[in-house]
Short mmCIF file of C-alpha atoms in Angstrom, two decimals:
data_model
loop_
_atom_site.label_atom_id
_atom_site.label_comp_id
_atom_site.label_asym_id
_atom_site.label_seq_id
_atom_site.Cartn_x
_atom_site.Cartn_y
_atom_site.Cartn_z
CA UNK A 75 -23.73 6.48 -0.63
CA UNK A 76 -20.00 7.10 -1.60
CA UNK A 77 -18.02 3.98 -0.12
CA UNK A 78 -14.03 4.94 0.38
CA UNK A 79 -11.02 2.46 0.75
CA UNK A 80 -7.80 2.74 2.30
CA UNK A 81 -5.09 0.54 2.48
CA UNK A 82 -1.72 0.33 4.22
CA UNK A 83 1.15 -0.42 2.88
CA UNK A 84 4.14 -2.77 4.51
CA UNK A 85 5.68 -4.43 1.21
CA UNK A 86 4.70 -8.49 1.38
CA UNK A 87 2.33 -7.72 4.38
CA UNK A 88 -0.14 -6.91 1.54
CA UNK A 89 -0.72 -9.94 0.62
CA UNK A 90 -2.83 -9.92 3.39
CA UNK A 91 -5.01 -6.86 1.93
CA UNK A 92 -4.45 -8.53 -1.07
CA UNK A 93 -6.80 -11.86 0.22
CA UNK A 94 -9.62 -9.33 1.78
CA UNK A 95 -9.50 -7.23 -1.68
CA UNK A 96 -10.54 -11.13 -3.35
CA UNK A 97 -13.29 -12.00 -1.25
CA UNK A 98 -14.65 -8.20 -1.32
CA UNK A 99 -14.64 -8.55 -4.98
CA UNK A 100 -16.02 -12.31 -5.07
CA UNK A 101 -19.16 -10.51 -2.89
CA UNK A 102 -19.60 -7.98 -5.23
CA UNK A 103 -19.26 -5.23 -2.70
CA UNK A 104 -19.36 -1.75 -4.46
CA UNK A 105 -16.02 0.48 -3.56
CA UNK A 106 -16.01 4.23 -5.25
CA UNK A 107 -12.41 4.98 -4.64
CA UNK A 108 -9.32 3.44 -3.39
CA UNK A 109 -7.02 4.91 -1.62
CA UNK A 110 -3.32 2.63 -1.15
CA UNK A 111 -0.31 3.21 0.67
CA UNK A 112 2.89 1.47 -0.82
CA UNK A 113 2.24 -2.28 -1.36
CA UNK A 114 -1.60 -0.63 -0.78
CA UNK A 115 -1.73 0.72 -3.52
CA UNK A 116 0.16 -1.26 -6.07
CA UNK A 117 -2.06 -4.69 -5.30
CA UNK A 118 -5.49 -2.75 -5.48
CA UNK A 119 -5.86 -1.97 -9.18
CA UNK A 120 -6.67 -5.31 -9.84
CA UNK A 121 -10.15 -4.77 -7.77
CA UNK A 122 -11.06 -2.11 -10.80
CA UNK A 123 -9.85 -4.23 -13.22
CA UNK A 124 -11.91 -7.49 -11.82
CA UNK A 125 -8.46 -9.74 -11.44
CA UNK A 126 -9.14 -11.64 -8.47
CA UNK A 127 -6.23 -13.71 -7.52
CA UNK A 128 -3.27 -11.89 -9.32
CA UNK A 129 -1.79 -10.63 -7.16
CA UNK A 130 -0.96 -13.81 -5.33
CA UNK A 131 -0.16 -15.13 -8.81
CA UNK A 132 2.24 -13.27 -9.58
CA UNK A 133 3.87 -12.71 -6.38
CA UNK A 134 4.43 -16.53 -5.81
CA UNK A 135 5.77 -17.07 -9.05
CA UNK A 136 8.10 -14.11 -9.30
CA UNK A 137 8.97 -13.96 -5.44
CA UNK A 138 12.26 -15.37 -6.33
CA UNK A 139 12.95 -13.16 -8.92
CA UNK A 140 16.56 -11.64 -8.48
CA UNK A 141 14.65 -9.36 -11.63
CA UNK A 142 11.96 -8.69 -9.48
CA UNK A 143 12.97 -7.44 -5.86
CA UNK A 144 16.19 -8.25 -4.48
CA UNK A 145 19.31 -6.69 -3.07
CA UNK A 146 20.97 -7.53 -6.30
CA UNK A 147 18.43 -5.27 -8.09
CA UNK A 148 19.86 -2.50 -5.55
CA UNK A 149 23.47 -2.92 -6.35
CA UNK A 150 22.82 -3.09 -9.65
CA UNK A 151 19.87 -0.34 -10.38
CA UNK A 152 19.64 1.46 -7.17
CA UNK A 153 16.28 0.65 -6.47
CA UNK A 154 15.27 -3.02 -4.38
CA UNK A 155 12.05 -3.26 -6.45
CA UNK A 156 13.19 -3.32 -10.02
CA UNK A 157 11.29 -0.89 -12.38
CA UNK A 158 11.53 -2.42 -15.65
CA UNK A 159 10.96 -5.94 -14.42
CA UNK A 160 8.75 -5.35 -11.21
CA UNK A 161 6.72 -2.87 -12.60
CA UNK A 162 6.90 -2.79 -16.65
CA UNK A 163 7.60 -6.63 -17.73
CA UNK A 164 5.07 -8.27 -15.06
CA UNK A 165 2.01 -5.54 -15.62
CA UNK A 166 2.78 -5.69 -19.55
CA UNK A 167 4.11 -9.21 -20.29
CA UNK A 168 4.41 -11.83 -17.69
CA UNK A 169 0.50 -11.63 -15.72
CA UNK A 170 -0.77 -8.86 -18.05
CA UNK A 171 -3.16 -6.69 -16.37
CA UNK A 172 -6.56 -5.14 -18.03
CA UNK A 173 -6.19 -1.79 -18.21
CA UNK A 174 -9.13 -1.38 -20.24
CA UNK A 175 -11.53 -3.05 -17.62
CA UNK A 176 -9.65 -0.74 -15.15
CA UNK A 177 -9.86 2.23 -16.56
CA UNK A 178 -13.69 1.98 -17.49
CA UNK A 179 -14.41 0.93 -13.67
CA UNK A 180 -12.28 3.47 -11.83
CA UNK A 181 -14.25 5.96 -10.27
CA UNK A 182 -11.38 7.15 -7.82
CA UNK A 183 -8.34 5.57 -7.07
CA UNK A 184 -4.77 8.01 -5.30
CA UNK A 185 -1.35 6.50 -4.46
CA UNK A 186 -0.02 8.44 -1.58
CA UNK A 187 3.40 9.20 -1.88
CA UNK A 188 6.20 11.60 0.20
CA UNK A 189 7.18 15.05 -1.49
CA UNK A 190 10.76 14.74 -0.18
CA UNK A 191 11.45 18.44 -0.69
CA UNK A 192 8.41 19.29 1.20
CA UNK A 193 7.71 16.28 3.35
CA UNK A 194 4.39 16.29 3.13
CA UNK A 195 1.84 13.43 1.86
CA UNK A 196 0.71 13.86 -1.84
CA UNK A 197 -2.29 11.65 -3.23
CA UNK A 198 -1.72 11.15 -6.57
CA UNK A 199 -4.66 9.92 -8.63
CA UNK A 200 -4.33 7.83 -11.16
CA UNK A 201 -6.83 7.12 -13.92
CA UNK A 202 -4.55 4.55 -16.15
CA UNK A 203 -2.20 2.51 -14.56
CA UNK A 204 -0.06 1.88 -17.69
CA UNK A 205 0.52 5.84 -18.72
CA UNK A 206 0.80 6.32 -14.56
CA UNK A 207 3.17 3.75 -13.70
CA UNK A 208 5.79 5.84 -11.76
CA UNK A 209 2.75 6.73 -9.73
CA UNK A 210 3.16 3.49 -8.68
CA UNK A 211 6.84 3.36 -7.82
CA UNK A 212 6.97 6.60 -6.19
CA UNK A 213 4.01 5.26 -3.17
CA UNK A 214 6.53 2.36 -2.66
CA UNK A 215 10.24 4.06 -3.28
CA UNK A 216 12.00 2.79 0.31
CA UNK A 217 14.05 5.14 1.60
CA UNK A 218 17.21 4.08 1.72
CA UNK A 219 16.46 1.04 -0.80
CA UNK A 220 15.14 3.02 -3.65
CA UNK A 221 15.82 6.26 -5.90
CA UNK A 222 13.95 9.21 -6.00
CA UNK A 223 11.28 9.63 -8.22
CA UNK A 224 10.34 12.14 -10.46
CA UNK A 225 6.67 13.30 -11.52
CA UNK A 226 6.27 16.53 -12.99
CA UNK A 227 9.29 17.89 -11.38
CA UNK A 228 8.33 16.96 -8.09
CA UNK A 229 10.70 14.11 -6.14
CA UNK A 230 8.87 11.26 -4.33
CA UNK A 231 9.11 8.45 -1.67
CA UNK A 232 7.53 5.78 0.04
CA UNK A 233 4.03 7.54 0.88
CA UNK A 234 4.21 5.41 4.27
CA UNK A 235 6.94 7.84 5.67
CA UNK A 236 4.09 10.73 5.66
CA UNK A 237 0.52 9.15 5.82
CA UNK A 238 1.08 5.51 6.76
CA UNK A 239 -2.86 5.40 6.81
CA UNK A 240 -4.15 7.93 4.99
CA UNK A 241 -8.03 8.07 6.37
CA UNK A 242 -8.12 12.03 6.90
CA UNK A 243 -7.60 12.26 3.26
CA UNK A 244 -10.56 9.51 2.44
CA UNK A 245 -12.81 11.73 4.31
CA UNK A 246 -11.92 15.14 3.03
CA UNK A 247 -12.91 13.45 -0.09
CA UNK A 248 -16.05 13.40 1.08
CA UNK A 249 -16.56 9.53 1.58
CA UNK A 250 -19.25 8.55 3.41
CA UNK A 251 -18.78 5.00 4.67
CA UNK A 252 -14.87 3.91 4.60
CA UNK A 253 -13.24 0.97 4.68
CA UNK A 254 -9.76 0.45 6.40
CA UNK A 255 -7.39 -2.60 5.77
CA UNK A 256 -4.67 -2.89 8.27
CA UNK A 257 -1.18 -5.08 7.47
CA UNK A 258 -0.60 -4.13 11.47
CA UNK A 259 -2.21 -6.00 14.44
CA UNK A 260 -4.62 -3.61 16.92
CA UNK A 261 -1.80 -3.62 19.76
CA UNK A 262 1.09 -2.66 17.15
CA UNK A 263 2.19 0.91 18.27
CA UNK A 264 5.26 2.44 16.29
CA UNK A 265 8.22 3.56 18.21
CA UNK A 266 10.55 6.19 17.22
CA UNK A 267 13.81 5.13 14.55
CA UNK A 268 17.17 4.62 16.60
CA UNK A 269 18.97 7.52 16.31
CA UNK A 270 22.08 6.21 15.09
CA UNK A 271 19.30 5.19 12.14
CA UNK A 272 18.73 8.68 11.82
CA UNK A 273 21.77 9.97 11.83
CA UNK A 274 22.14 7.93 8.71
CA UNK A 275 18.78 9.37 7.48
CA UNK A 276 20.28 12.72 7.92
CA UNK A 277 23.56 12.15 5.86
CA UNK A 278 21.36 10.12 3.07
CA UNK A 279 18.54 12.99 2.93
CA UNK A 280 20.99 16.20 4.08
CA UNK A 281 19.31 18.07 0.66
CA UNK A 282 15.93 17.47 1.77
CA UNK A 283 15.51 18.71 5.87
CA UNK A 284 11.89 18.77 5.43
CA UNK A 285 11.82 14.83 4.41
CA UNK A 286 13.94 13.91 7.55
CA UNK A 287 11.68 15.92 9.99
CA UNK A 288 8.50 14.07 8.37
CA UNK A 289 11.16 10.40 9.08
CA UNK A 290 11.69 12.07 13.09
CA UNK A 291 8.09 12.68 13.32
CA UNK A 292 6.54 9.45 11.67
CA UNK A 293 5.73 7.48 14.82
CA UNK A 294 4.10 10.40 16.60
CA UNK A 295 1.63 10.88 13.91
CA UNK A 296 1.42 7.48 13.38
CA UNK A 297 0.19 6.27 16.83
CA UNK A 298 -2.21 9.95 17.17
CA UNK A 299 -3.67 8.70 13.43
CA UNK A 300 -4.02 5.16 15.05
CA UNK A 301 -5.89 6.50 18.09
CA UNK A 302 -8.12 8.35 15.88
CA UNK A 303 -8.58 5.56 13.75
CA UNK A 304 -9.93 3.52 16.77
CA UNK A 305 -12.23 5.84 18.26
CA UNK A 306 -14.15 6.29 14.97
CA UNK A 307 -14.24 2.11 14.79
CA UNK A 308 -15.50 1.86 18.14
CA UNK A 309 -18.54 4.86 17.29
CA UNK A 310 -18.99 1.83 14.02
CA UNK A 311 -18.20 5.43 11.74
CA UNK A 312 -15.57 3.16 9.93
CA UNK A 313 -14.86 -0.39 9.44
CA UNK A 314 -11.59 -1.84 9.66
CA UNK A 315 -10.43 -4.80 8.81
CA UNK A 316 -6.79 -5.79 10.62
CA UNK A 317 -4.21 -9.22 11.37
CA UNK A 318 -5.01 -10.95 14.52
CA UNK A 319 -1.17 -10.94 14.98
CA UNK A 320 2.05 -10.22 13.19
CA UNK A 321 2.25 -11.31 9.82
CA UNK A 322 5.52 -13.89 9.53
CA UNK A 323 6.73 -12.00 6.19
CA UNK A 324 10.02 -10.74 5.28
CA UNK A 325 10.63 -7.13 4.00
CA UNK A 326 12.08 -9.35 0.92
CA UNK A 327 10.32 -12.55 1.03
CA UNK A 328 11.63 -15.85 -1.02
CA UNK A 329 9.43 -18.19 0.49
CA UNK A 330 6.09 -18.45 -1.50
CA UNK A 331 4.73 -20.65 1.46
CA UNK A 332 4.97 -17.46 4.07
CA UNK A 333 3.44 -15.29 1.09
CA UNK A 334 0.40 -17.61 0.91
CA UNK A 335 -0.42 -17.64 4.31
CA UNK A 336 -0.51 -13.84 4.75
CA UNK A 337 -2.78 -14.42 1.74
CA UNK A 338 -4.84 -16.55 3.49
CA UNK A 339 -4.99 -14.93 6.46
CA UNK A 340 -7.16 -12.05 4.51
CA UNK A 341 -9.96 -14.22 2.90
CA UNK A 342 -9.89 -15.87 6.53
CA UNK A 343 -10.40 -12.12 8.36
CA UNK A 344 -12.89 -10.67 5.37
CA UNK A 345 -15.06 -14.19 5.39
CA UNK A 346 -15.20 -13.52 8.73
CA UNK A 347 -15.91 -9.70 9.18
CA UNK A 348 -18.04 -10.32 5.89
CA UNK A 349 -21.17 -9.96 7.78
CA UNK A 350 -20.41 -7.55 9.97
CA UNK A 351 -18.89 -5.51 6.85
CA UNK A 352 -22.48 -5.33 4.90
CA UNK A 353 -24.05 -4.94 8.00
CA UNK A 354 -21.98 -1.46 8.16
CA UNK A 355 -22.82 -0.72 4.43
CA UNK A 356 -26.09 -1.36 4.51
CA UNK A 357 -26.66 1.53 7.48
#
Protein backbone atom coordinates (compact mmCIF):
# COMPACT_ATOMS: atom_id res chain seq x y z
CA UNK A 1 0.00 0.00 0.00
CA UNK A 2 1.38 3.39 -1.33
CA UNK A 3 -0.13 6.15 1.12
CA UNK A 4 -0.17 9.84 -0.74
CA UNK A 5 -0.42 13.36 0.97
CA UNK A 6 -1.62 16.54 -0.17
CA UNK A 7 -1.69 19.68 1.35
CA UNK A 8 -3.11 23.15 0.65
CA UNK A 9 -1.54 25.99 0.86
CA UNK A 10 -3.04 29.56 2.33
CA UNK A 11 0.26 31.18 3.91
CA UNK A 12 -0.30 31.17 8.04
CA UNK A 13 -3.45 28.93 7.55
CA UNK A 14 -0.81 26.12 7.57
CA UNK A 15 -0.19 26.18 10.73
CA UNK A 16 -3.14 24.35 10.92
CA UNK A 17 -1.68 21.42 8.56
CA UNK A 18 1.24 22.11 10.34
CA UNK A 19 -0.52 20.69 13.97
CA UNK A 20 -2.16 17.49 12.00
CA UNK A 21 1.43 16.86 10.26
CA UNK A 22 2.70 16.61 14.43
CA UNK A 23 0.29 14.30 15.68
CA UNK A 24 0.50 12.11 12.31
CA UNK A 25 4.11 11.91 12.99
CA UNK A 26 3.79 11.43 16.95
CA UNK A 27 1.44 8.14 15.70
CA UNK A 28 3.91 6.96 13.55
CA UNK A 29 1.63 6.85 10.57
CA UNK A 30 3.62 5.82 7.39
CA UNK A 31 3.22 8.62 4.40
CA UNK A 32 5.18 7.64 0.91
CA UNK A 33 4.98 11.01 -0.67
CA UNK A 34 3.94 14.45 0.03
CA UNK A 35 2.51 16.49 -2.08
CA UNK A 36 2.24 20.64 -0.73
CA UNK A 37 0.78 23.57 -2.13
CA UNK A 38 2.43 26.95 -1.01
CA UNK A 39 2.64 27.14 2.82
CA UNK A 40 1.81 23.09 2.01
CA UNK A 41 4.61 22.43 0.99
CA UNK A 42 7.18 24.52 2.73
CA UNK A 43 5.95 23.21 6.48
CA UNK A 44 5.93 19.43 5.38
CA UNK A 45 9.62 18.59 5.05
CA UNK A 46 9.95 18.52 8.53
CA UNK A 47 7.59 15.18 8.58
CA UNK A 48 10.71 13.45 6.49
CA UNK A 49 13.07 14.92 8.51
CA UNK A 50 11.25 13.78 12.00
CA UNK A 51 11.04 17.67 13.38
CA UNK A 52 7.88 17.68 15.10
CA UNK A 53 7.07 21.06 16.37
CA UNK A 54 9.29 23.37 14.12
CA UNK A 55 7.39 24.68 12.37
CA UNK A 56 5.41 26.37 15.10
CA UNK A 57 8.85 27.17 16.52
CA UNK A 58 9.99 29.01 14.27
CA UNK A 59 7.01 30.72 13.06
CA UNK A 60 6.22 32.18 16.59
CA UNK A 61 9.53 33.34 17.12
CA UNK A 62 10.22 34.91 13.76
CA UNK A 63 6.49 36.02 13.05
CA UNK A 64 7.59 39.46 13.78
CA UNK A 65 10.39 39.42 11.72
CA UNK A 66 10.42 42.62 9.41
CA UNK A 67 13.52 39.99 7.91
CA UNK A 68 11.18 37.40 7.66
CA UNK A 69 7.78 38.38 5.88
CA UNK A 70 6.66 41.80 5.82
CA UNK A 71 5.68 44.58 3.48
CA UNK A 72 8.99 46.13 4.23
CA UNK A 73 10.68 43.00 2.78
CA UNK A 74 8.51 43.95 -0.47
CA UNK A 75 9.62 47.49 -0.79
CA UNK A 76 12.82 46.64 -0.17
CA UNK A 77 13.46 43.08 -2.12
CA UNK A 78 10.38 42.70 -4.12
CA UNK A 79 9.30 39.69 -2.65
CA UNK A 80 6.85 39.71 0.94
CA UNK A 81 8.57 36.49 2.08
CA UNK A 82 12.23 37.32 2.22
CA UNK A 83 14.57 34.73 0.51
CA UNK A 84 17.72 35.06 2.24
CA UNK A 85 16.19 35.41 5.67
CA UNK A 86 12.83 33.38 5.28
CA UNK A 87 14.19 30.74 3.45
CA UNK A 88 18.23 30.57 3.72
CA UNK A 89 19.08 32.04 7.40
CA UNK A 90 16.07 30.17 9.29
CA UNK A 91 16.52 26.54 7.38
CA UNK A 92 20.49 27.01 7.72
CA UNK A 93 21.10 29.05 10.91
CA UNK A 94 18.35 30.14 13.15
CA UNK A 95 16.03 26.46 13.63
CA UNK A 96 18.42 24.41 11.44
CA UNK A 97 16.68 21.73 9.71
CA UNK A 98 18.11 17.95 9.12
CA UNK A 99 18.57 17.52 5.80
CA UNK A 100 20.32 14.41 6.24
CA UNK A 101 17.36 12.67 8.14
CA UNK A 102 15.27 14.16 5.25
CA UNK A 103 16.87 13.17 2.55
CA UNK A 104 17.39 9.43 3.73
CA UNK A 105 13.45 9.28 4.55
CA UNK A 106 12.02 10.91 1.44
CA UNK A 107 10.46 8.55 -0.68
CA UNK A 108 8.40 11.25 -2.70
CA UNK A 109 7.84 14.63 -1.92
CA UNK A 110 6.61 17.67 -5.24
CA UNK A 111 6.00 21.40 -4.61
CA UNK A 112 3.42 22.48 -7.06
CA UNK A 113 4.11 25.60 -8.53
CA UNK A 114 2.50 27.93 -11.67
CA UNK A 115 4.52 27.96 -15.08
CA UNK A 116 3.56 31.60 -15.69
CA UNK A 117 4.40 31.39 -19.39
CA UNK A 118 2.28 28.39 -19.72
CA UNK A 119 -0.14 28.57 -16.85
CA UNK A 120 -0.25 25.33 -16.10
CA UNK A 121 0.56 23.41 -12.64
CA UNK A 122 4.15 21.92 -12.46
CA UNK A 123 5.07 19.41 -9.52
CA UNK A 124 8.40 19.81 -8.85
CA UNK A 125 10.07 17.08 -6.80
CA UNK A 126 12.46 17.68 -4.61
CA UNK A 127 14.90 15.19 -3.11
CA UNK A 128 17.14 17.82 -0.91
CA UNK A 129 15.65 20.69 0.39
CA UNK A 130 18.92 22.67 0.83
CA UNK A 131 20.29 22.24 -3.05
CA UNK A 132 16.23 22.73 -3.96
CA UNK A 133 15.42 25.69 -2.07
CA UNK A 134 13.90 27.91 -4.87
CA UNK A 135 11.66 24.91 -5.25
CA UNK A 136 10.41 26.14 -2.30
CA UNK A 137 9.91 29.81 -3.07
CA UNK A 138 8.55 29.31 -6.39
CA UNK A 139 5.16 26.99 -4.72
CA UNK A 140 4.68 30.14 -2.50
CA UNK A 141 5.79 33.30 -4.92
CA UNK A 142 2.30 35.58 -4.41
CA UNK A 143 1.40 37.13 -7.27
CA UNK A 144 1.52 40.46 -6.95
CA UNK A 145 3.72 40.22 -3.60
CA UNK A 146 6.57 38.26 -4.96
CA UNK A 147 9.10 38.00 -8.05
CA UNK A 148 9.23 35.51 -10.49
CA UNK A 149 11.21 32.64 -10.10
CA UNK A 150 13.52 30.98 -12.12
CA UNK A 151 14.30 27.07 -12.33
CA UNK A 152 15.96 25.83 -15.24
CA UNK A 153 14.76 28.57 -17.37
CA UNK A 154 11.33 28.11 -16.57
CA UNK A 155 9.41 31.22 -14.51
CA UNK A 156 7.23 30.23 -11.51
CA UNK A 157 4.41 31.33 -9.08
CA UNK A 158 2.36 30.53 -6.31
CA UNK A 159 1.31 26.81 -7.32
CA UNK A 160 -2.20 27.74 -5.60
CA UNK A 161 -3.13 29.94 -8.70
CA UNK A 162 -3.20 26.51 -10.87
CA UNK A 163 -3.82 23.42 -8.56
CA UNK A 164 -4.97 24.88 -5.24
CA UNK A 165 -5.41 21.08 -4.27
CA UNK A 166 -3.54 19.11 -6.26
CA UNK A 167 -5.28 15.42 -5.68
CA UNK A 168 -5.53 14.46 -9.54
CA UNK A 169 -1.85 14.63 -9.54
CA UNK A 170 -1.53 12.32 -6.15
CA UNK A 171 -3.44 9.78 -7.97
CA UNK A 172 -1.84 9.76 -11.36
CA UNK A 173 1.05 8.94 -9.21
CA UNK A 174 -0.43 6.00 -8.57
CA UNK A 175 -1.26 6.43 -4.75
CA UNK A 176 -3.41 4.19 -3.37
CA UNK A 177 -4.88 5.56 -0.15
CA UNK A 178 -4.50 9.59 0.04
CA UNK A 179 -4.64 11.86 2.53
CA UNK A 180 -6.04 15.49 2.10
CA UNK A 181 -5.41 18.44 4.60
CA UNK A 182 -7.64 21.34 4.04
CA UNK A 183 -6.67 25.16 5.47
CA UNK A 184 -10.52 25.82 4.05
CA UNK A 185 -13.76 24.93 5.94
CA UNK A 186 -16.28 22.23 3.92
CA UNK A 187 -18.82 25.20 3.04
CA UNK A 188 -15.88 27.58 1.71
CA UNK A 189 -16.62 27.91 -2.10
CA UNK A 190 -14.24 30.38 -4.09
CA UNK A 191 -15.77 33.15 -6.00
CA UNK A 192 -14.36 34.73 -8.98
CA UNK A 193 -11.47 37.92 -8.42
CA UNK A 194 -13.21 41.47 -8.87
CA UNK A 195 -12.54 42.52 -12.05
CA UNK A 196 -11.12 45.74 -11.36
CA UNK A 197 -8.53 43.05 -9.47
CA UNK A 198 -8.02 41.68 -12.71
CA UNK A 199 -7.64 44.33 -14.63
CA UNK A 200 -4.65 44.91 -12.44
CA UNK A 201 -3.66 41.22 -12.98
CA UNK A 202 -3.70 41.94 -16.60
CA UNK A 203 -1.37 45.09 -16.58
CA UNK A 204 1.03 43.20 -13.86
CA UNK A 205 1.10 39.80 -16.01
CA UNK A 206 0.44 41.53 -19.78
CA UNK A 207 3.81 39.20 -20.90
CA UNK A 208 2.32 36.15 -19.67
CA UNK A 209 -1.69 35.78 -21.17
CA UNK A 210 -1.60 32.22 -20.38
CA UNK A 211 -0.90 32.97 -16.45
CA UNK A 212 -3.87 35.49 -16.32
CA UNK A 213 -6.36 33.02 -18.00
CA UNK A 214 -5.21 30.23 -15.35
CA UNK A 215 -5.92 33.71 -12.44
CA UNK A 216 -9.72 34.17 -14.56
CA UNK A 217 -10.26 30.55 -14.37
CA UNK A 218 -9.01 29.65 -10.74
CA UNK A 219 -12.37 29.57 -8.94
CA UNK A 220 -14.08 27.46 -11.58
CA UNK A 221 -11.62 24.74 -11.25
CA UNK A 222 -11.35 25.27 -7.85
CA UNK A 223 -14.99 24.63 -6.73
CA UNK A 224 -15.29 21.49 -9.80
CA UNK A 225 -11.82 20.06 -7.91
CA UNK A 226 -13.71 20.66 -4.55
CA UNK A 227 -16.82 18.78 -5.72
CA UNK A 228 -14.71 16.02 -6.82
CA UNK A 229 -12.84 16.05 -3.81
CA UNK A 230 -16.13 15.44 -1.81
CA UNK A 231 -17.66 12.80 -3.69
CA UNK A 232 -14.55 10.57 -3.40
CA UNK A 233 -14.69 11.42 0.70
CA UNK A 234 -18.16 10.53 0.91
CA UNK A 235 -17.39 6.82 -1.26
CA UNK A 236 -14.41 6.81 2.09
CA UNK A 237 -11.81 6.59 -1.36
CA UNK A 238 -9.92 9.51 0.43
CA UNK A 239 -9.63 10.97 3.76
CA UNK A 240 -9.63 14.50 4.42
CA UNK A 241 -8.89 16.23 7.12
CA UNK A 242 -10.40 20.13 7.11
CA UNK A 243 -11.14 23.48 9.79
CA UNK A 244 -14.48 23.35 11.35
CA UNK A 245 -14.55 27.11 10.45
CA UNK A 246 -12.41 29.93 9.21
CA UNK A 247 -9.12 30.11 10.53
CA UNK A 248 -8.70 33.85 12.35
CA UNK A 249 -5.13 34.32 10.56
CA UNK A 250 -3.81 37.16 8.69
CA UNK A 251 -2.22 36.82 5.17
CA UNK A 252 0.82 38.48 7.29
CA UNK A 253 0.30 37.52 10.78
CA UNK A 254 2.22 39.39 13.88
CA UNK A 255 0.34 37.91 16.50
CA UNK A 256 1.96 34.57 17.68
CA UNK A 257 -1.27 33.99 19.84
CA UNK A 258 -3.60 33.70 16.44
CA UNK A 259 -0.64 31.48 14.95
CA UNK A 260 -0.93 29.05 17.90
CA UNK A 261 -4.38 28.53 17.79
CA UNK A 262 -4.54 27.61 14.08
CA UNK A 263 -1.83 25.30 15.43
CA UNK A 264 -3.92 23.92 17.79
CA UNK A 265 -6.77 23.64 15.97
CA UNK A 266 -4.83 20.72 13.84
CA UNK A 267 -3.67 18.37 16.71
CA UNK A 268 -7.38 19.11 17.96
CA UNK A 269 -8.97 17.90 14.27
CA UNK A 270 -6.15 14.91 13.68
CA UNK A 271 -6.64 13.62 17.58
CA UNK A 272 -9.92 13.59 16.65
CA UNK A 273 -10.15 12.06 13.06
CA UNK A 274 -7.15 9.88 14.44
CA UNK A 275 -9.30 6.91 14.61
CA UNK A 276 -11.23 7.27 11.90
CA UNK A 277 -7.83 8.03 9.87
CA UNK A 278 -6.23 4.35 10.67
CA UNK A 279 -9.43 2.99 10.35
CA UNK A 280 -9.13 4.21 6.50
CA UNK A 281 -5.46 2.93 6.32
CA UNK A 282 -5.91 -0.09 7.65
CA UNK A 283 -8.70 -1.07 4.70
Amino acid sequence: MKVGLVLEGGSYRGLFSAGVLDILMEENIHIDCFIGVSAGALFSPNYFSKQKGRVLRYTKRFCKEPRNMSLLSYFLTGNIVNKQFAFYDVTLKYDIFDNDTFIQNNTGFYATATNVETGEAEYLQMRDIVNDMEMLRATSAIPFFSKLVEIDGKKYLDGGVSDSVPLKQCQKLGYDKIIIILTRPFEFVRKPFPSGMMKLVGMKYRKYPKFIQTMETLHTRYNDNREYMLDLEQKGEIFVIRPPHTIDVKTVEKNPNRLQKAYDLGVQCAKEQLLQLKEYLGK
